[in-house]
CSV table of C-alpha atoms in Angstrom, one decimal:
chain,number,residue,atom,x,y,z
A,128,UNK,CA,181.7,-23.3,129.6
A,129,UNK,CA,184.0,-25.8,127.4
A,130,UNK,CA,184.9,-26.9,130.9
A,131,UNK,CA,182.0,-27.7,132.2
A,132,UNK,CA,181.5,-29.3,128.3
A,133,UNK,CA,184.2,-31.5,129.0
A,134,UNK,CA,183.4,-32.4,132.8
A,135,UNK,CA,179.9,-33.6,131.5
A,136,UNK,CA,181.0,-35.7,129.0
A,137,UNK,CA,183.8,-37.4,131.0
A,138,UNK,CA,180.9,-38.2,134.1
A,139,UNK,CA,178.4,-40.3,131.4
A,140,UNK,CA,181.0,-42.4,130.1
A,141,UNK,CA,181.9,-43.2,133.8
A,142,UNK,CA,178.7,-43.4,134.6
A,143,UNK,CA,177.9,-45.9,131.3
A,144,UNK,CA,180.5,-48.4,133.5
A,145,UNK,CA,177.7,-49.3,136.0
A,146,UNK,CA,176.1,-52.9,135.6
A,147,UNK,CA,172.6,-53.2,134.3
A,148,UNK,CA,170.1,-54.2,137.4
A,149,UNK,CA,166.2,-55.3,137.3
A,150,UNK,CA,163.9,-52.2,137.4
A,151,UNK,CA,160.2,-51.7,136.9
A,152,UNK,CA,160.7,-48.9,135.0
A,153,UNK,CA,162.1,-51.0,131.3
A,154,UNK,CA,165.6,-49.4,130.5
A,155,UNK,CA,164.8,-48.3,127.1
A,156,UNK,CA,167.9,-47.9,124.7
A,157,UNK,CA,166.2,-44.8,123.0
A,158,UNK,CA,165.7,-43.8,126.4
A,159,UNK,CA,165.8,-39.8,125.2
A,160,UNK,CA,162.5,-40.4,122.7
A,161,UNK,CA,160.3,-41.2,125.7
A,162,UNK,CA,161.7,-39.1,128.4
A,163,UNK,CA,157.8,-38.7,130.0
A,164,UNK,CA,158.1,-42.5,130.9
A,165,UNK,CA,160.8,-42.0,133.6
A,166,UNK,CA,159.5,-38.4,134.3
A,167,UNK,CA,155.8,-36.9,134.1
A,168,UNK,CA,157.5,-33.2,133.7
A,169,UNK,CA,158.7,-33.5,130.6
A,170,UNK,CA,154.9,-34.0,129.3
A,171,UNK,CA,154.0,-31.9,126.0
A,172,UNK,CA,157.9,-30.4,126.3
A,173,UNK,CA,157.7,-29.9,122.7
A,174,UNK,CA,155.6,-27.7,121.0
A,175,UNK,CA,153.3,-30.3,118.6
A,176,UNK,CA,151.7,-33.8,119.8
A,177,UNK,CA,154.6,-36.2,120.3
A,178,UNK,CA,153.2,-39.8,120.0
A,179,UNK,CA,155.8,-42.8,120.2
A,180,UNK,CA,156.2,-46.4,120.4
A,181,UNK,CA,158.4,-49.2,121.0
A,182,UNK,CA,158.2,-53.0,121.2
A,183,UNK,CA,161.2,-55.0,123.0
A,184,UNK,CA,161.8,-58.8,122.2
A,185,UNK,CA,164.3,-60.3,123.7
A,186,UNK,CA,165.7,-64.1,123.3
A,187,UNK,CA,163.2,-64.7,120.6
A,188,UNK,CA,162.2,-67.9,120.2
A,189,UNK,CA,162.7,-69.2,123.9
A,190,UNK,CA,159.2,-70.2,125.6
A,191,UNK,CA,158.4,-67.3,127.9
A,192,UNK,CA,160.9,-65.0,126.7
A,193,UNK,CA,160.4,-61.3,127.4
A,194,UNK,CA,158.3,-59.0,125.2
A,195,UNK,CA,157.9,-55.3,126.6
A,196,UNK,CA,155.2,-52.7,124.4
A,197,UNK,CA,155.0,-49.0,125.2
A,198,UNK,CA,152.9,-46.5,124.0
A,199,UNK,CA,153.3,-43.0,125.1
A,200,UNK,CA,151.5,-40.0,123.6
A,201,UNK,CA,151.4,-36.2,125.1
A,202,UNK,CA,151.0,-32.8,124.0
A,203,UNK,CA,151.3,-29.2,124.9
A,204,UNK,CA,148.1,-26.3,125.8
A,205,UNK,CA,147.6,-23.1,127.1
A,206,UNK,CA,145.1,-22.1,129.8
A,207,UNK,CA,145.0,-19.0,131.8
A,208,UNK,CA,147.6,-17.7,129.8
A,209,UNK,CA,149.6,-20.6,131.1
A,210,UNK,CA,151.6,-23.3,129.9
A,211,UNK,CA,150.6,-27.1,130.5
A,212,UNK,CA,151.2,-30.3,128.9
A,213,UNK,CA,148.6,-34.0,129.2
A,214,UNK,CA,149.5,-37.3,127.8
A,215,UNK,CA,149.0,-40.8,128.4
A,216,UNK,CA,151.2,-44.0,128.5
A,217,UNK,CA,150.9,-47.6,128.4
A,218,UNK,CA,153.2,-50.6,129.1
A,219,UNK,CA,152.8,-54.1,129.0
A,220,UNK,CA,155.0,-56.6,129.9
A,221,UNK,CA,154.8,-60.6,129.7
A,222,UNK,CA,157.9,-62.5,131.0
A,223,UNK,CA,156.9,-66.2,131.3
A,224,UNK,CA,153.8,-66.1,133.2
A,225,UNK,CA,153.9,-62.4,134.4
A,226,UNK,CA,151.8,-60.1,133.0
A,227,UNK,CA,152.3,-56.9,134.2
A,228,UNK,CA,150.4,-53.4,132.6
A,229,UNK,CA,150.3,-49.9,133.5
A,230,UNK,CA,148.0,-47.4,132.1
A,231,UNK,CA,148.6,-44.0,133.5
A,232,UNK,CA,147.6,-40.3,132.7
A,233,UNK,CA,150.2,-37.6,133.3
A,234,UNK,CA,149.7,-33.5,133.4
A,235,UNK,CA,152.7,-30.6,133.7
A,236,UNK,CA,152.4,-26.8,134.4
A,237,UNK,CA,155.2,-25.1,132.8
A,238,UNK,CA,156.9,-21.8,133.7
A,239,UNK,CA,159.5,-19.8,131.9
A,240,UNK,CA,163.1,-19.3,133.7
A,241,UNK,CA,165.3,-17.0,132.3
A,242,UNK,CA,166.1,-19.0,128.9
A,243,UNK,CA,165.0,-22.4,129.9
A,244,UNK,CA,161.5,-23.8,131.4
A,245,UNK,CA,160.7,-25.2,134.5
A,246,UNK,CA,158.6,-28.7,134.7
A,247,UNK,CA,156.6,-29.5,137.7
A,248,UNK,CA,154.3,-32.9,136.7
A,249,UNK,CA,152.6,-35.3,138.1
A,250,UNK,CA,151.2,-39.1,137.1
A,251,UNK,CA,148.3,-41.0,138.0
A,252,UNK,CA,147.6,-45.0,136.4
A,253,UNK,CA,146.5,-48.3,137.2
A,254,UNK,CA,148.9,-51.3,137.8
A,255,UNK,CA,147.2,-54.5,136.3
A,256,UNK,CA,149.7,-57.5,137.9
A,257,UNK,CA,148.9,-61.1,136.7
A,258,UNK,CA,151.5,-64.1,137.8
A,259,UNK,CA,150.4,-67.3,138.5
A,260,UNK,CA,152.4,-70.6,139.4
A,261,UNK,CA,151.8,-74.0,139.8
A,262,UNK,CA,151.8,-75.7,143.1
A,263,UNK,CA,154.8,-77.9,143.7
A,264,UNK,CA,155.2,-80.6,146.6
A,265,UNK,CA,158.7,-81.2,148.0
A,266,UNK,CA,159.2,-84.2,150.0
A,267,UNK,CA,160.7,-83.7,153.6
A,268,UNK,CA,161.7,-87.9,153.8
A,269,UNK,CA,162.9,-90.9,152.3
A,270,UNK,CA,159.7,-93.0,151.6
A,271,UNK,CA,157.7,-90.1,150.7
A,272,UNK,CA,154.6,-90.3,153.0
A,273,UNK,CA,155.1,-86.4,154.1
A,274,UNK,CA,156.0,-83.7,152.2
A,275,UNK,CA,156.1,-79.7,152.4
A,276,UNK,CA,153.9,-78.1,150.0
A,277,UNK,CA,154.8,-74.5,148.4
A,278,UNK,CA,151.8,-73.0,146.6
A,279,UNK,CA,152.0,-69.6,144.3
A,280,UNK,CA,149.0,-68.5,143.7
A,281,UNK,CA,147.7,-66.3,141.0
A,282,UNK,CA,148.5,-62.9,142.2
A,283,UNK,CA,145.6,-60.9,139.4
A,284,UNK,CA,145.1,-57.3,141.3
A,285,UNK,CA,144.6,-53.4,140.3
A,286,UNK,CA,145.9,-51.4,142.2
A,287,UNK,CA,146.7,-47.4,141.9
A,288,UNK,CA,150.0,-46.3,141.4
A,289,UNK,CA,151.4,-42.2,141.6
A,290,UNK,CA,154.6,-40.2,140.2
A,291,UNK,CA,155.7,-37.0,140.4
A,292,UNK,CA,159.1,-35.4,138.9
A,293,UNK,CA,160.2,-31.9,138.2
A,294,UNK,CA,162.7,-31.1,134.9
A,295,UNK,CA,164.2,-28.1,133.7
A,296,UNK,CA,164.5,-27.9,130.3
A,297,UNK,CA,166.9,-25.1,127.5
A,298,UNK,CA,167.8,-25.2,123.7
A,299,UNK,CA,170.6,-26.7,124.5
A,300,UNK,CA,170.5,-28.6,128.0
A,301,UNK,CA,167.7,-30.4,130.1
A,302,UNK,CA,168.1,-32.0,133.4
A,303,UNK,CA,165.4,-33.6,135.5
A,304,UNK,CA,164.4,-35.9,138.4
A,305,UNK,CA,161.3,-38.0,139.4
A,306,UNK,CA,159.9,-40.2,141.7
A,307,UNK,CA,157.7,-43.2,140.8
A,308,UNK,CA,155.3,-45.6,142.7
A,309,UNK,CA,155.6,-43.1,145.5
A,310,UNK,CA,152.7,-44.6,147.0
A,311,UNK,CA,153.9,-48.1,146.9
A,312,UNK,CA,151.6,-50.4,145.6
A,313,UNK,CA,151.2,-53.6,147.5
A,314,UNK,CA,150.1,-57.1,146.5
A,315,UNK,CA,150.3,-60.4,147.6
A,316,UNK,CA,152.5,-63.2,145.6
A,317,UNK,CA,152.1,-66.3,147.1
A,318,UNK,CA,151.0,-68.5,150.6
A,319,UNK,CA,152.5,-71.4,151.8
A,320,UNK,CA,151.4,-74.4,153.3
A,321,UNK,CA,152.0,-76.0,156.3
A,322,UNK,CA,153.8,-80.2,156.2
A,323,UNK,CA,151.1,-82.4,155.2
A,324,UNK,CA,151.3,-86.1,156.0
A,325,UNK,CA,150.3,-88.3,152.5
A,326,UNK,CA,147.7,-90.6,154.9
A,327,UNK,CA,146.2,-87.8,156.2
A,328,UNK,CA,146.3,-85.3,153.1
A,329,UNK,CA,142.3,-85.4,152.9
A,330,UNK,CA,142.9,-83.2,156.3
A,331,UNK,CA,141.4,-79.7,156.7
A,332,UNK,CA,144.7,-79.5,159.6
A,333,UNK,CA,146.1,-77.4,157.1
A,334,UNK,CA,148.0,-73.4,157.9
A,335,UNK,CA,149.0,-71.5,155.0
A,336,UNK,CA,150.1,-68.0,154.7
A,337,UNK,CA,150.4,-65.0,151.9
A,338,UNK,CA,153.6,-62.7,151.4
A,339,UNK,CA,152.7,-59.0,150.9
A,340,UNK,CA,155.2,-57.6,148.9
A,341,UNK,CA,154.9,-54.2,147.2
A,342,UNK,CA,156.1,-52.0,144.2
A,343,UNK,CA,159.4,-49.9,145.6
A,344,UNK,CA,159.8,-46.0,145.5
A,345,UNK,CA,162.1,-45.4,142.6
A,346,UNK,CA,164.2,-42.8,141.9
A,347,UNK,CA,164.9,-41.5,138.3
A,348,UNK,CA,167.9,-38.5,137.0
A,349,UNK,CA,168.0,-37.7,133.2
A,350,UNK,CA,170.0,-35.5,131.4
A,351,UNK,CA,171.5,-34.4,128.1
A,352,UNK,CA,173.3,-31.5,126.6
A,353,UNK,CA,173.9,-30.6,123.1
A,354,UNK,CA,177.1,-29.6,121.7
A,355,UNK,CA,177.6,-27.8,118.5
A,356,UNK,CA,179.9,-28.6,116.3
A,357,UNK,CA,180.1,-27.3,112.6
A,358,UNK,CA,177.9,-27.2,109.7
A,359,UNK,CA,174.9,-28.1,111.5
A,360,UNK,CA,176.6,-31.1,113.6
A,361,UNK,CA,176.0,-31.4,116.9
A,362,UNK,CA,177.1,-34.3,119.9
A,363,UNK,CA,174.6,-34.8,122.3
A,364,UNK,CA,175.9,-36.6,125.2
A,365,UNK,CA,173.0,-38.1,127.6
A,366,UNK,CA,172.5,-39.7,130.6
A,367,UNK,CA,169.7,-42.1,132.5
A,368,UNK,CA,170.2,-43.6,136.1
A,369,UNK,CA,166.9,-45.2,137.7
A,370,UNK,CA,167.6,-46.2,141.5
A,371,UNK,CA,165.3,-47.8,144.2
A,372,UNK,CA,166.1,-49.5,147.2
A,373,UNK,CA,167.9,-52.8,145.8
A,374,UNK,CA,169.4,-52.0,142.5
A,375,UNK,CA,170.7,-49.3,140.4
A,376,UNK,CA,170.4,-48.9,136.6
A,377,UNK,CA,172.8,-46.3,134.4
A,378,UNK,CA,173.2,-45.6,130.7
A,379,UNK,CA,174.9,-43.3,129.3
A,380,UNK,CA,175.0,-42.2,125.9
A,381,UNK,CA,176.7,-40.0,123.0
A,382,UNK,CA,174.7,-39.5,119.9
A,383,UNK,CA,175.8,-37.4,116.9
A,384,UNK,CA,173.1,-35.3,114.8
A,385,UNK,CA,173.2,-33.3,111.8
A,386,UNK,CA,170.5,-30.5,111.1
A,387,UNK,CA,167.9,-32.4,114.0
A,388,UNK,CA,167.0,-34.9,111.5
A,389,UNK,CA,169.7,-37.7,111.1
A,390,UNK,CA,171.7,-39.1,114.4
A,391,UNK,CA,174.3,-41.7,115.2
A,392,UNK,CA,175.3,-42.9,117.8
């Protein structure tokens, strides 16, 4: 078992060497105290409501600079004689002139395995996606009497999104893995315009087109595993990789706590 210990520990902090990439999932640097945002399993783990929230600024005082709220809240119940946990998140973030929200409702059955629990949940929310950019003209000559025009228009659309993820959680370890947006939400973000001629810009001539893009399938491992120490010390060493098709995120992290109230790390 120290082995293993030792194997673990020696995997986050390689793991804690990867570069940070863009995800739609917000990497959260308390990333342990809102586990149920990367994973719907881990939903009313604990045994009393567990309500949290965090607000992200970054670059304050730049014009547009991001600003990230979450607000997650979940709890545990029995029915049937069985274990089940409900909560509800929401997340809103504004970088320049997006304005992206999700509002989502999650549910886990729970079912004793030897001396841990097994997590089975599922997530269902709306996407509300606002971004809206000006039109800009860019001149294809000289004496500017045609140019190309490149219109972004106001992309402002619901649309449903789903997650699923299964954990396993002990006293002393809890693993688990997820997979977000597995429907993969589509909208459009912008149309172009064909060449239009300055003379003859009053024209209906005109072609323009719309890019569908879409929300991508992610991906999502936690873990963590505590490690006693003496006189009520413990380490607890954790890990967070999100993953979709274009980038990677990991963070690793080594916190130590004292009696399950006080931590550093």
């Amino acid at each position: 078992m120290k082995k293993w210990r030792n194997y673990f520990i020696i995997s986050l902090l390689l793991c804690g060497s990867i570069k940070l990439r863009a995800q739609w999932e917000s990497p959260i640097t308390h990333f342990w105290e809102v586990k149920g945002y990367y994973n719907p399993s881990y939903t009313g783990i604990s045994n009393s409501i567990n309500t949290t929230a965090i607000y992200k600024y970054q670059l304050a005082g730049i014009e547009g600079a991001p600003q990230r709220v979450l607000f997650t809240t979940n709890m545990p119940f029995t029915f049937l004689n069985k274990h089940h946990g409900a909560g509800i998140i929401a997340y809103t973030e504004n970088i320049g002139t997006l304005r992206n929200s999700l509002f989502a409702a999650q549910y886990s059955f729970k079912q004793q395995i030897g001396s841990g629990m097994l997590n089975l949940g599922l997530q269902v929310g709306i996407y509300n996606l606002n971004y809206y950019v000006e039109t800009v003209n860019l001149t294809s000559n000289l004496d500017q009497t045609s140019f190309n025009r490149l219109s972004v228009n106001t992309t402002k659309k619901q649309t449903a999104d789903i997650g699923a993820g299964v954990s396993w959680t002990a006293k002393k370890f809890y693993v688990g893995v997820s997979a977000l947006h597995i429907n993969q939400p589509k909208f459009y973000v912008f149309n172009i315009s064909s060449p239009t001629d300055n003379s003859l810009h009053n024209s209906t001539n005109n072609s323009s087109d719309s890019l569908e893009s879409h929300i991508p399938l992610s991906f999502n491992l936690t873990a963590g595993y505590n490690i006693p120490l003496f006189n009520s010390f413990e380490i607890q060493p954790m890990v967070l990789i999100l993953s979709n098709s274009n980038h990677t995120y990991t963070q690793a992290t080594m916190q130590i706590k004292y009696d399950n109230k006080l931590s550093v790390g």
